[in-house]
JSON list of C-alpha atoms and ligand atoms in Angstrom, two decimals:
[
{"chain": "A", "resi": 261, "resn": "MET", "atom": "CA", "xyz": [-0.02, 0.04, 0.19]},
{"chain": "A", "resi": 262, "resn": "ALA", "atom": "CA", "xyz": [1.27, 3.90, -0.80]},
{"chain": "A", "resi": 263, "resn": "SER", "atom": "CA", "xyz": [3.44, 5.59, 2.12]},
{"chain": "A", "resi": 264, "resn": "GLY", "atom": "CA", "xyz": [1.68, 7.88, 4.04]},
{"chain": "A", "resi": 265, "resn": "GLN", "atom": "CA", "xyz": [-1.58, 6.34, 4.21]},
{"chain": "A", "resi": 266, "resn": "MET", "atom": "CA", "xyz": [-3.84, 7.21, 7.24]},
{"chain": "A", "resi": 267, "resn": "SER", "atom": "CA", "xyz": [-7.62, 6.44, 8.57]},
{"chain": "A", "resi": 268, "resn": "ARG", "atom": "CA", "xyz": [-10.14, 8.62, 8.44]},
{"chain": "A", "resi": 269, "resn": "ALA", "atom": "CA", "xyz": [-10.22, 9.42, 11.75]},
{"chain": "A", "resi": 270, "resn": "GLU", "atom": "CA", "xyz": [-6.83, 10.38, 11.73]},
{"chain": "A", "resi": 271, "resn": "ALA", "atom": "CA", "xyz": [-6.98, 12.63, 8.73]},
{"chain": "A", "resi": 272, "resn": "LEU", "atom": "CA", "xyz": [-9.79, 14.54, 10.56]},
{"chain": "A", "resi": 273, "resn": "GLU", "atom": "CA", "xyz": [-7.58, 15.15, 13.60]},
{"chain": "A", "resi": 274, "resn": "CYS", "atom": "CA", "xyz": [-4.80, 17.06, 11.15]},
{"chain": "A", "resi": 275, "resn": "LYS", "atom": "CA", "xyz": [-4.25, 20.52, 12.00]},
{"chain": "A", "resi": 276, "resn": "GLY", "atom": "CA", "xyz": [-3.12, 22.61, 9.13]},
{"chain": "A", "resi": 277, "resn": "PHE", "atom": "CA", "xyz": [-3.95, 19.94, 6.37]},
{"chain": "A", "resi": 278, "resn": "ARG", "atom": "CA", "xyz": [-6.42, 21.08, 3.53]},
{"chain": "A", "resi": 279, "resn": "HIS", "atom": "CA", "xyz": [-8.99, 17.81, 2.27]},
{"chain": "A", "resi": 280, "resn": "ALA", "atom": "CA", "xyz": [-9.81, 16.95, -1.37]},
{"chain": "A", "resi": 281, "resn": "CYS", "atom": "CA", "xyz": [-12.05, 14.06, -2.09]},
{"chain": "A", "resi": 282, "resn": "HIS", "atom": "CA", "xyz": [-12.38, 12.58, -5.63]},
{"chain": "A", "resi": 283, "resn": "VAL", "atom": "CA", "xyz": [-14.51, 9.47, -6.82]},
{"chain": "A", "resi": 284, "resn": "MET", "atom": "CA", "xyz": [-14.32, 7.03, -9.51]},
{"chain": "A", "resi": 285, "resn": "LEU", "atom": "CA", "xyz": [-17.78, 6.08, -10.58]},
{"chain": "A", "resi": 286, "resn": "TYR", "atom": "CA", "xyz": [-18.48, 3.14, -12.42]},
{"chain": "A", "resi": 287, "resn": "SER", "atom": "CA", "xyz": [-20.66, 0.56, -13.74]},
{"chain": "A", "resi": 288, "resn": "ASP", "atom": "CA", "xyz": [-21.30, -3.07, -15.70]},
{"chain": "A", "resi": 289, "resn": "THR", "atom": "CA", "xyz": [-21.94, -2.81, -19.05]},
{"chain": "A", "resi": 290, "resn": "GLU", "atom": "CA", "xyz": [-22.82, -5.45, -21.77]},
{"chain": "A", "resi": 291, "resn": "SER", "atom": "CA", "xyz": [-21.61, -3.07, -24.80]},
{"chain": "A", "resi": 292, "resn": "GLN", "atom": "CA", "xyz": [-19.48, -3.87, -27.02]},
{"chain": "A", "resi": 293, "resn": "LEU", "atom": "CA", "xyz": [-16.71, -2.37, -29.23]},
{"chain": "A", "resi": 294, "resn": "PHE", "atom": "CA", "xyz": [-17.00, -3.09, -33.12]},
{"chain": "A", "resi": 295, "resn": "GLY", "atom": "CA", "xyz": [-19.94, -5.42, -31.89]},
{"chain": "A", "resi": 296, "resn": "LYS", "atom": "CA", "xyz": [-17.04, -7.84, -30.75]},
{"chain": "A", "resi": 297, "resn": "THR", "atom": "CA", "xyz": [-15.08, -6.36, -27.92]},
{"chain": "A", "resi": 298, "resn": "PRO", "atom": "CA", "xyz": [-16.98, -6.63, -24.52]},
{"chain": "A", "resi": 299, "resn": "ILE", "atom": "CA", "xyz": [-16.43, -3.31, -23.23]},
{"chain": "A", "resi": 300, "resn": "LYS", "atom": "CA", "xyz": [-17.73, -4.84, -19.82]},
{"chain": "A", "resi": 301, "resn": "HIS", "atom": "CA", "xyz": [-17.30, -1.87, -17.39]},
{"chain": "A", "resi": 302, "resn": "ILE", "atom": "CA", "xyz": [-17.43, 1.93, -17.61]},
{"chain": "A", "resi": 303, "resn": "VAL", "atom": "CA", "xyz": [-15.19, 4.05, -15.49]},
{"chain": "A", "resi": 304, "resn": "LEU", "atom": "CA", "xyz": [-15.52, 7.52, -15.55]},
{"chain": "A", "resi": 305, "resn": "MET", "atom": "CA", "xyz": [-12.64, 9.83, -15.28]},
{"chain": "A", "resi": 306, "resn": "GLN", "atom": "CA", "xyz": [-12.68, 13.70, -16.16]},
{"chain": "A", "resi": 307, "resn": "MET", "atom": "CA", "xyz": [-10.37, 15.85, -18.32]},
{"chain": "A", "resi": 308, "resn": "ARG", "atom": "CA", "xyz": [-9.34, 18.66, -16.01]},
{"chain": "A", "resi": 309, "resn": "TYR", "atom": "CA", "xyz": [-8.87, 22.18, -17.14]},
{"chain": "A", "resi": 310, "resn": "ASP", "atom": "CA", "xyz": [-4.93, 21.94, -16.71]},
{"chain": "A", "resi": 311, "resn": "GLY", "atom": "CA", "xyz": [-4.90, 19.33, -19.57]},
{"chain": "A", "resi": 312, "resn": "LEU", "atom": "CA", "xyz": [-4.13, 16.67, -16.98]},
{"chain": "A", "resi": 313, "resn": "LEU", "atom": "CA", "xyz": [-6.79, 13.32, -16.44]},
{"chain": "A", "resi": 314, "resn": "GLY", "atom": "CA", "xyz": [-8.27, 13.23, -12.98]},
{"chain": "A", "resi": 315, "resn": "PHE", "atom": "CA", "xyz": [-11.40, 11.61, -10.80]},
{"chain": "A", "resi": 316, "resn": "PRO", "atom": "CA", "xyz": [-13.95, 14.30, -10.47]},
{"chain": "A", "resi": 317, "resn": "GLY", "atom": "CA", "xyz": [-14.19, 15.93, -6.66]},
{"chain": "A", "resi": 318, "resn": "GLY", "atom": "CA", "xyz": [-12.37, 18.70, -5.02]},
{"chain": "A", "resi": 319, "resn": "LEU", "atom": "CA", "xyz": [-11.70, 20.56, -1.83]},
{"chain": "A", "resi": 320, "resn": "VAL", "atom": "CA", "xyz": [-13.76, 20.35, 0.76]},
{"chain": "A", "resi": 321, "resn": "ASN", "atom": "CA", "xyz": [-13.99, 21.84, 4.13]},
{"chain": "A", "resi": 322, "resn": "PRO", "atom": "CA", "xyz": [-14.37, 19.37, 7.25]},
{"chain": "A", "resi": 323, "resn": "SER", "atom": "CA", "xyz": [-15.24, 22.43, 9.50]},
{"chain": "A", "resi": 324, "resn": "GLU", "atom": "CA", "xyz": [-18.00, 22.94, 7.29]},
{"chain": "A", "resi": 325, "resn": "GLU", "atom": "CA", "xyz": [-18.91, 20.08, 5.66]},
{"chain": "A", "resi": 326, "resn": "THR", "atom": "CA", "xyz": [-18.72, 16.05, 6.05]},
{"chain": "A", "resi": 327, "resn": "LEU", "atom": "CA", "xyz": [-15.71, 14.58, 3.56]},
{"chain": "A", "resi": 328, "resn": "GLU", "atom": "CA", "xyz": [-18.99, 13.38, 1.86]},
{"chain": "A", "resi": 329, "resn": "ALA", "atom": "CA", "xyz": [-21.31, 16.11, 1.68]},
{"chain": "A", "resi": 330, "resn": "GLY", "atom": "CA", "xyz": [-17.97, 18.28, 0.46]},
{"chain": "A", "resi": 331, "resn": "LEU", "atom": "CA", "xyz": [-17.36, 15.47, -2.23]},
{"chain": "A", "resi": 332, "resn": "THR", "atom": "CA", "xyz": [-21.42, 15.24, -3.42]},
{"chain": "A", "resi": 333, "resn": "ARG", "atom": "CA", "xyz": [-21.27, 19.19, -3.62]},
{"chain": "A", "resi": 334, "resn": "GLU", "atom": "CA", "xyz": [-18.28, 18.80, -5.81]},
{"chain": "A", "resi": 335, "resn": "LEU", "atom": "CA", "xyz": [-19.92, 16.09, -7.99]},
{"chain": "A", "resi": 336, "resn": "LEU", "atom": "CA", "xyz": [-22.83, 18.62, -8.64]},
{"chain": "A", "resi": 337, "resn": "GLU", "atom": "CA", "xyz": [-20.42, 21.35, -9.42]},
{"chain": "A", "resi": 338, "resn": "GLU", "atom": "CA", "xyz": [-18.54, 19.29, -11.82]},
{"chain": "A", "resi": 339, "resn": "VAL", "atom": "CA", "xyz": [-21.02, 16.84, -13.14]},
{"chain": "A", "resi": 340, "resn": "GLY", "atom": "CA", "xyz": [-24.55, 17.67, -12.58]},
{"chain": "A", "resi": 341, "resn": "LEU", "atom": "CA", "xyz": [-25.74, 15.67, -10.75]},
{"chain": "A", "resi": 342, "resn": "ALA", "atom": "CA", "xyz": [-25.54, 14.70, -6.29]},
{"chain": "A", "resi": 343, "resn": "VAL", "atom": "CA", "xyz": [-24.45, 11.87, -6.46]},
{"chain": "A", "resi": 344, "resn": "PRO", "atom": "CA", "xyz": [-24.95, 10.68, -2.94]},
{"chain": "A", "resi": 345, "resn": "ILE", "atom": "CA", "xyz": [-21.19, 9.22, -1.72]},
{"chain": "A", "resi": 346, "resn": "ARG", "atom": "CA", "xyz": [-21.21, 7.60, 1.71]},
{"chain": "A", "resi": 347, "resn": "GLU", "atom": "CA", "xyz": [-18.70, 6.61, 4.30]},
{"chain": "A", "resi": 348, "resn": "GLU", "atom": "CA", "xyz": [-18.49, 2.78, 3.33]},
{"chain": "A", "resi": 349, "resn": "ASP", "atom": "CA", "xyz": [-17.66, 4.40, -0.40]},
{"chain": "A", "resi": 350, "resn": "LEU", "atom": "CA", "xyz": [-14.05, 5.52, 0.74]},
{"chain": "A", "resi": 351, "resn": "VAL", "atom": "CA", "xyz": [-11.60, 3.43, 0.16]},
{"chain": "A", "resi": 352, "resn": "GLU", "atom": "CA", "xyz": [-8.10, 4.84, 0.81]},
{"chain": "A", "resi": 353, "resn": "THR", "atom": "CA", "xyz": [-7.11, 8.70, 2.46]},
{"chain": "A", "resi": 354, "resn": "CYS", "atom": "CA", "xyz": [-3.00, 9.88, 2.25]},
{"chain": "A", "resi": 355, "resn": "ILE", "atom": "CA", "xyz": [-1.23, 12.44, 2.40]},
{"chain": "A", "resi": 356, "resn": "ALA", "atom": "CA", "xyz": [-0.56, 14.30, -1.17]},
{"chain": "A", "resi": 357, "resn": "PRO", "atom": "CA", "xyz": [3.16, 13.76, -1.41]},
{"chain": "A", "resi": 358, "resn": "PRO", "atom": "CA", "xyz": [5.42, 17.29, -1.30]},
{"chain": "A", "resi": 359, "resn": "HIS", "atom": "CA", "xyz": [6.94, 18.28, -4.54]},
{"chain": "A", "resi": 360, "resn": "PRO", "atom": "CA", "xyz": [10.19, 19.64, -4.42]},
{"chain": "A", "resi": 361, "resn": "GLY", "atom": "CA", "xyz": [10.36, 22.79, -2.72]},
{"chain": "A", "resi": 362, "resn": "PHE", "atom": "CA", "xyz": [6.05, 23.02, -2.60]},
{"chain": "A", "resi": 363, "resn": "ASN", "atom": "CA", "xyz": [4.62, 21.01, 0.12]},
{"chain": "A", "resi": 364, "resn": "PRO", "atom": "CA", "xyz": [0.88, 20.84, -0.34]},
{"chain": "A", "resi": 365, "resn": "ARG", "atom": "CA", "xyz": [-0.36, 19.93, 3.14]},
{"chain": "A", "resi": 366, "resn": "LEU", "atom": "CA", "xyz": [-3.20, 18.58, 1.33]},
{"chain": "A", "resi": 367, "resn": "ILE", "atom": "CA", "xyz": [-5.03, 14.76, 2.46]},
{"chain": "A", "resi": 368, "resn": "LEU", "atom": "CA", "xyz": [-6.57, 13.34, -0.53]},
{"chain": "A", "resi": 369, "resn": "HIS", "atom": "CA", "xyz": [-9.20, 11.08, 0.23]},
{"chain": "A", "resi": 370, "resn": "PHE", "atom": "CA", "xyz": [-9.96, 8.58, -2.81]},
{"chain": "A", "resi": 371, "resn": "TYR", "atom": "CA", "xyz": [-13.88, 6.90, -3.09]},
{"chain": "A", "resi": 372, "resn": "VAL", "atom": "CA", "xyz": [-15.59, 4.32, -5.50]},
{"chain": "A", "resi": 373, "resn": "LYS", "atom": "CA", "xyz": [-18.98, 3.79, -6.40]},
{"chain": "A", "resi": 374, "resn": "LYS", "atom": "CA", "xyz": [-20.85, 1.62, -8.44]},
{"chain": "A", "resi": 375, "resn": "MET", "atom": "CA", "xyz": [-23.52, 2.75, -10.26]},
{"chain": "A", "resi": 376, "resn": "GLU", "atom": "CA", "xyz": [-26.11, 1.55, -12.60]},
{"chain": "A", "resi": 377, "resn": "GLU", "atom": "CA", "xyz": [-25.11, 1.62, -16.71]},
{"chain": "A", "resi": 378, "resn": "GLU", "atom": "CA", "xyz": [-28.55, 4.00, -17.04]},
{"chain": "A", "resi": 379, "resn": "GLN", "atom": "CA", "xyz": [-27.27, 6.36, -14.17]},
{"chain": "A", "resi": 380, "resn": "ILE", "atom": "CA", "xyz": [-24.09, 6.65, -15.57]},
{"chain": "A", "resi": 381, "resn": "ARG", "atom": "CA", "xyz": [-24.96, 7.65, -19.16]},
{"chain": "A", "resi": 382, "resn": "GLU", "atom": "CA", "xyz": [-27.62, 10.43, -17.32]},
{"chain": "A", "resi": 383, "resn": "LEU", "atom": "CA", "xyz": [-24.60, 11.61, -15.45]},
{"chain": "A", "resi": 384, "resn": "GLU", "atom": "CA", "xyz": [-22.62, 11.72, -18.94]},
{"chain": "A", "resi": 385, "resn": "LYS", "atom": "CA", "xyz": [-25.41, 14.18, -19.93]},
{"chain": "A", "resi": 386, "resn": "ALA", "atom": "CA", "xyz": [-25.85, 15.97, -17.17]},
{"chain": "A", "resi": 387, "resn": "ALA", "atom": "CA", "xyz": [-22.21, 17.02, -17.14]},
{"chain": "A", "resi": 388, "resn": "THR", "atom": "CA", "xyz": [-22.58, 18.89, -20.54]},
{"chain": "A", "resi": 389, "resn": "THR", "atom": "CA", "xyz": [-25.31, 20.84, -19.53]},
{"chain": "A", "resi": 390, "resn": "THR", "atom": "CA", "xyz": [-26.23, 21.18, -15.31]},
{"chain": "A", "resi": 391, "resn": "ALA", "atom": "CA", "xyz": [-22.70, 20.86, -14.40]},
{"chain": "A", "resi": 392, "resn": "VAL", "atom": "CA", "xyz": [-21.59, 25.02, -13.46]},
{"chain": "A", "resi": 393, "resn": "ASP", "atom": "CA", "xyz": [-18.58, 23.67, -14.22]},
{"chain": "A", "resi": 394, "resn": "HIS", "atom": "CA", "xyz": [-18.55, 22.51, -17.71]},
{"chain": "A", "resi": 395, "resn": "GLY", "atom": "CA", "xyz": [-15.91, 23.94, -19.98]},
{"chain": "A", "resi": 396, "resn": "LEU", "atom": "CA", "xyz": [-14.74, 25.50, -17.21]},
{"chain": "A", "resi": 397, "resn": "GLU", "atom": "CA", "xyz": [-12.81, 23.34, -14.07]},
{"chain": "A", "resi": 398, "resn": "ALA", "atom": "CA", "xyz": [-13.85, 20.43, -15.90]},
{"chain": "A", "resi": 399, "resn": "MET", "atom": "CA", "xyz": [-13.64, 19.91, -19.56]},
{"chain": "A", "resi": 400, "resn": "GLY", "atom": "CA", "xyz": [-15.92, 16.47, -19.98]},
{"chain": "A", "resi": 401, "resn": "MET", "atom": "CA", "xyz": [-15.97, 13.46, -18.86]},
{"chain": "A", "resi": 402, "resn": "VAL", "atom": "CA", "xyz": [-14.07, 10.60, -20.48]},
{"chain": "A", "resi": 403, "resn": "ARG", "atom": "CA", "xyz": [-14.62, 6.69, -20.55]},
{"chain": "A", "resi": 404, "resn": "VAL", "atom": "CA", "xyz": [-11.48, 4.40, -19.69]},
{"chain": "A", "resi": 405, "resn": "PRO", "atom": "CA", "xyz": [-10.96, 1.95, -22.61]},
{"chain": "A", "resi": 406, "resn": "LEU", "atom": "CA", "xyz": [-10.36, -1.41, -20.03]},
{"chain": "A", "resi": 407, "resn": "TYR", "atom": "CA", "xyz": [-9.59, -3.63, -23.14]},
{"chain": "A", "resi": 408, "resn": "THR", "atom": "CA", "xyz": [-6.22, -3.96, -25.38]},
{"chain": "A", "resi": 409, "resn": "THR", "atom": "CA", "xyz": [-6.87, -3.80, -29.19]},
{"chain": "A", "resi": 410, "resn": "LYS", "atom": "CA", "xyz": [-5.13, -6.23, -31.53]},
{"chain": "A", "resi": 411, "resn": "SER", "atom": "CA", "xyz": [-2.72, -3.92, -32.66]},
{"chain": "A", "resi": 412, "resn": "GLY", "atom": "CA", "xyz": [-2.19, -2.35, -28.75]},
{"chain": "A", "resi": 413, "resn": "GLY", "atom": "CA", "xyz": [-4.70, 0.08, -28.12]},
{"chain": "A", "resi": 414, "resn": "GLY", "atom": "CA", "xyz": [-6.83, 0.99, -25.69]},
{"chain": "A", "resi": 415, "resn": "LEU", "atom": "CA", "xyz": [-5.71, 0.53, -21.87]},
{"chain": "A", "resi": 416, "resn": "PRO", "atom": "CA", "xyz": [-2.11, 0.68, -22.36]},
{"chain": "A", "resi": 417, "resn": "ASN", "atom": "CA", "xyz": [-2.26, 4.22, -24.59]},
{"chain": "A", "resi": 418, "resn": "PHE", "atom": "CA", "xyz": [-4.58, 5.43, -22.11]},
{"chain": "A", "resi": 419, "resn": "LEU", "atom": "CA", "xyz": [-2.32, 5.03, -19.09]},
{"chain": "A", "resi": 420, "resn": "SER", "atom": "CA", "xyz": [0.47, 6.56, -21.20]},
{"chain": "A", "resi": 421, "resn": "GLN", "atom": "CA", "xyz": [-1.79, 10.07, -20.92]},
{"chain": "A", "resi": 422, "resn": "SER", "atom": "CA", "xyz": [-0.72, 12.64, -17.87]},
{"chain": "A", "resi": 423, "resn": "PHE", "atom": "CA", "xyz": [-2.35, 12.40, -14.78]},
{"chain": "A", "resi": 424, "resn": "ILE", "atom": "CA", "xyz": [-3.03, 14.90, -11.78]},
{"chain": "A", "resi": 425, "resn": "GLY", "atom": "CA", "xyz": [-1.30, 13.98, -8.54]},
{"chain": "A", "resi": 426, "resn": "ASN", "atom": "CA", "xyz": [-1.61, 9.92, -7.83]},
{"chain": "A", "resi": 427, "resn": "ALA", "atom": "CA", "xyz": [-5.05, 10.05, -9.57]},
{"chain": "A", "resi": 428, "resn": "ARG", "atom": "CA", "xyz": [-3.12, 6.89, -12.18]},
{"chain": "A", "resi": 429, "resn": "THR", "atom": "CA", "xyz": [-1.92, 4.73, -9.30]},
{"chain": "A", "resi": 430, "resn": "GLN", "atom": "CA", "xyz": [-5.68, 5.14, -7.78]},
{"chain": "A", "resi": 431, "resn": "LEU", "atom": "CA", "xyz": [-7.20, 4.25, -11.43]},
{"chain": "A", "resi": 432, "resn": "VAL", "atom": "CA", "xyz": [-4.73, 0.91, -11.87]},
{"chain": "A", "resi": 433, "resn": "THR", "atom": "CA", "xyz": [-5.19, 0.17, -8.15]},
{"chain": "A", "resi": 434, "resn": "SER", "atom": "CA", "xyz": [-8.84, 0.33, -8.29]},
{"chain": "A", "resi": 435, "resn": "LEU", "atom": "CA", "xyz": [-9.32, -1.56, -11.21]},
{"chain": "A", "resi": 436, "resn": "ARG", "atom": "CA", "xyz": [-6.97, -4.62, -9.60]},
{"chain": "A", "resi": 437, "resn": "ARG", "atom": "CA", "xyz": [-8.67, -4.45, -6.45]},
{"chain": "A", "resi": 438, "resn": "LEU", "atom": "CA", "xyz": [-12.61, -4.82, -8.41]},
{"chain": "A", "resi": 439, "resn": "HIS", "atom": "CA", "xyz": [-11.34, -6.75, -11.19]},
{"chain": "A", "resi": 440, "resn": "LEU", "atom": "CA", "xyz": [-12.77, -4.34, -13.51]},
{"chain": "A", "resi": 441, "resn": "VAL", "atom": "CA", "xyz": [-9.34, -5.79, -15.86]},
{"chain": "A", "resi": 442, "resn": "SER", "atom": "CA", "xyz": [-7.75, -8.97, -15.36]},
{"chain": "A", "resi": 443, "resn": "PRO", "atom": "CA", "xyz": [-4.38, -9.17, -13.76]},
{"chain": "A", "resi": 444, "resn": "GLY", "atom": "CA", "xyz": [-2.35, -10.50, -16.77]},
{"chain": "A", "resi": 445, "resn": "GLU", "atom": "CA", "xyz": [-3.90, -7.86, -19.12]},
{"chain": "A", "resi": 446, "resn": "LEU", "atom": "CA", "xyz": [-3.15, -5.22, -16.55]},
{"chain": "A", "resi": 447, "resn": "GLN", "atom": "CA", "xyz": [0.31, -6.22, -16.20]},
{"chain": "A", "resi": 448, "resn": "ARG", "atom": "CA", "xyz": [0.53, -6.15, -19.78]},
{"chain": "A", "resi": 449, "resn": "ALA", "atom": "CA", "xyz": [-1.34, -2.73, -20.54]},
{"chain": "A", "resi": 450, "resn": "LEU", "atom": "CA", "xyz": [1.23, -0.92, -17.77]},
{"chain": "A", "resi": 451, "resn": "GLN", "atom": "CA", "xyz": [4.45, -2.33, -18.96]},
{"chain": "A", "resi": 452, "resn": "ASN", "atom": "CA", "xyz": [2.83, -1.10, -22.64]},
{"chain": "A", "resi": 453, "resn": "SER", "atom": "CA", "xyz": [2.06, 2.40, -21.61]},
{"chain": "A", "resi": 454, "resn": "LEU", "atom": "CA", "xyz": [5.05, 4.90, -21.91]},
{"chain": "A", "resi": 455, "resn": "ARG", "atom": "CA", "xyz": [4.99, 5.90, -18.85]},
{"chain": "A", "resi": 456, "resn": "MET", "atom": "CA", "xyz": [6.32, 2.94, -16.10]},
{"chain": "A", "resi": 457, "resn": "HIS", "atom": "CA", "xyz": [5.39, 4.46, -12.64]},
{"chain": "A", "resi": 458, "resn": "ALA", "atom": "CA", "xyz": [2.74, 2.43, -10.64]},
{"chain": "B", "resi": 141, "resn": "GTP", "atom": "P1", "xyz": [-11.22, 24.37, -6.96]},
{"chain": "B", "resi": 141, "resn": "GTP", "atom": "O1", "xyz": [-12.48, 24.69, -6.86]},
{"chain": "B", "resi": 141, "resn": "GTP", "atom": "O2", "xyz": [-10.60, 25.34, -7.92]},
{"chain": "B", "resi": 141, "resn": "GTP", "atom": "O3", "xyz": [-10.47, 24.56, -5.48]},
{"chain": "B", "resi": 141, "resn": "GTP", "atom": "O4", "xyz": [-10.94, 22.93, -7.64]},
{"chain": "B", "resi": 141, "resn": "GTP", "atom": "P2", "xyz": [-11.47, 21.88, -7.06]},
{"chain": "B", "resi": 141, "resn": "GTP", "atom": "O5", "xyz": [-12.06, 22.06, -5.56]},
{"chain": "B", "resi": 141, "resn": "GTP", "atom": "O6", "xyz": [-12.40, 21.03, -8.13]},
{"chain": "B", "resi": 141, "resn": "GTP", "atom": "O7", "xyz": [-9.79, 20.55, -6.84]},
{"chain": "B", "resi": 141, "resn": "GTP", "atom": "P3", "xyz": [-9.22, 19.62, -7.51]},
{"chain": "B", "resi": 141, "resn": "GTP", "atom": "O8", "xyz": [-10.40, 18.85, -8.06]},
{"chain": "B", "resi": 141, "resn": "GTP", "atom": "O9", "xyz": [-8.86, 20.23, -8.17]},
{"chain": "B", "resi": 141, "resn": "GTP", "atom": "O10", "xyz": [-8.81, 18.79, -6.56]},
{"chain": "B", "resi": 141, "resn": "GTP", "atom": "C1", "xyz": [-7.80, 19.46, -5.69]},
{"chain": "B", "resi": 141, "resn": "GTP", "atom": "C2", "xyz": [-6.32, 18.96, -5.64]},
{"chain": "B", "resi": 141, "resn": "GTP", "atom": "O11", "xyz": [-6.95, 17.49, -5.16]},
{"chain": "B", "resi": 141, "resn": "GTP", "atom": "C3", "xyz": [-5.75, 19.14, -7.03]},
{"chain": "B", "resi": 141, "resn": "GTP", "atom": "O12", "xyz": [-4.79, 20.47, -6.80]},
{"chain": "B", "resi": 141, "resn": "GTP", "atom": "C4", "xyz": [-4.53, 18.02, -6.64]},
{"chain": "B", "resi": 141, "resn": "GTP", "atom": "O13", "xyz": [-3.13, 18.26, -5.96]},
{"chain": "B", "resi": 141, "resn": "GTP", "atom": "C5", "xyz": [-5.20, 17.04, -6.14]},
{"chain": "B", "resi": 141, "resn": "GTP", "atom": "N1", "xyz": [-6.32, 15.97, -6.85]},
{"chain": "B", "resi": 141, "resn": "GTP", "atom": "C6", "xyz": [-7.18, 16.66, -8.10]},
{"chain": "B", "resi": 141, "resn": "GTP", "atom": "N2", "xyz": [-7.84, 15.43, -8.54]},
{"chain": "B", "resi": 141, "resn": "GTP", "atom": "C7", "xyz": [-7.03, 14.28, -7.93]},
{"chain": "B", "resi": 141, "resn": "GTP", "atom": "C8", "xyz": [-7.47, 12.69, -8.18]},
{"chain": "B", "resi": 141, "resn": "GTP", "atom": "O14", "xyz": [-8.02, 12.63, -9.17]},
{"chain": "B", "resi": 141, "resn": "GTP", "atom": "N3", "xyz": [-6.66, 12.02, -7.27]},
{"chain": "B", "resi": 141, "resn": "GTP", "atom": "C9", "xyz": [-5.71, 12.44, -6.85]},
{"chain": "B", "resi": 141, "resn": "GTP", "atom": "N4", "xyz": [-5.06, 11.75, -6.06]},
{"chain": "B", "resi": 141, "resn": "GTP", "atom": "N5", "xyz": [-5.65, 14.28, -6.34]},
{"chain": "B", "resi": 141, "resn": "GTP", "atom": "C10", "xyz": [-6.21, 14.97, -6.73]},
{"chain": "B", "resi": 142, "resn": "MN", "atom": "MN1", "xyz": [-14.04, 21.55, -8.75]},
{"chain": "B", "resi": 143, "resn": "MN", "atom": "MN1", "xyz": [-12.11, 18.94, -8.95]},
{"chain": "B", "resi": 144, "resn": "MN", "atom": "MN1", "xyz": [-13.86, 23.24, -5.33]},
{"chain": "B", "resi": 145, "resn": "MN", "atom": "MN1", "xyz": [-14.15, 25.19, -8.27]},
{"chain": "B", "resi": 146, "resn": "MN", "atom": "MN1", "xyz": [-15.32, -7.37, -14.61]}
]
């Protein structure tokens, strides 16, 4: 497990830290790419205003709102629907690693929530219509290709994109833990992606 990991309670006792909550929303699907490659699962990320891929969510203020209420508020802003998030959906809490010359003093809370495919579709519509941050902080939701095509495209290419913070690790760890991609296929995709971290 990643270093700097802590419990929710420990995190909330830390003084002088800001908190951010992000969530991986996903569903099962029967869809097939080109009518033959099973998509199996829909996993949502977003293109951020800074050109990096990340999960929807953002800074929360635990003195004014619970972590989960803050995350639901951020989802309303960025995705256009107030998806309810529960304490049980929290997967990992860790301190954001300092950059050279800059310590963000930020605690990151990562959630995972399974939805119905129909809810995912509604959410994708809302993200371009009712979301106030659309075209501002959030440049659009994207689905993660979980398959690898014959020519080696799909997940390996996706993992070669640039990600905010440890979002790439959060994605890879979740795909593994939830068995959304088989261990062998995930390992090959990581080896064939241009970036080898995580
Ligand atoms: P503002 O309203 O402009 O403050 O943005 P926000 O509240 O939506 O915050 P944002 O989503 O940018 O998240 C705050 C910080 O958390 C970012 O500056 C990143 O350092 C970090 N962060 C953002 N997205 C992710 C993510 O998907 N995973 C992880 N681990 N960290 C993230
Ligand atoms: Mn936001
Ligand atoms: Mn955000
Ligand atoms: Mn915000
Ligand atoms: Mn904002
Ligand atoms: Mn599966």
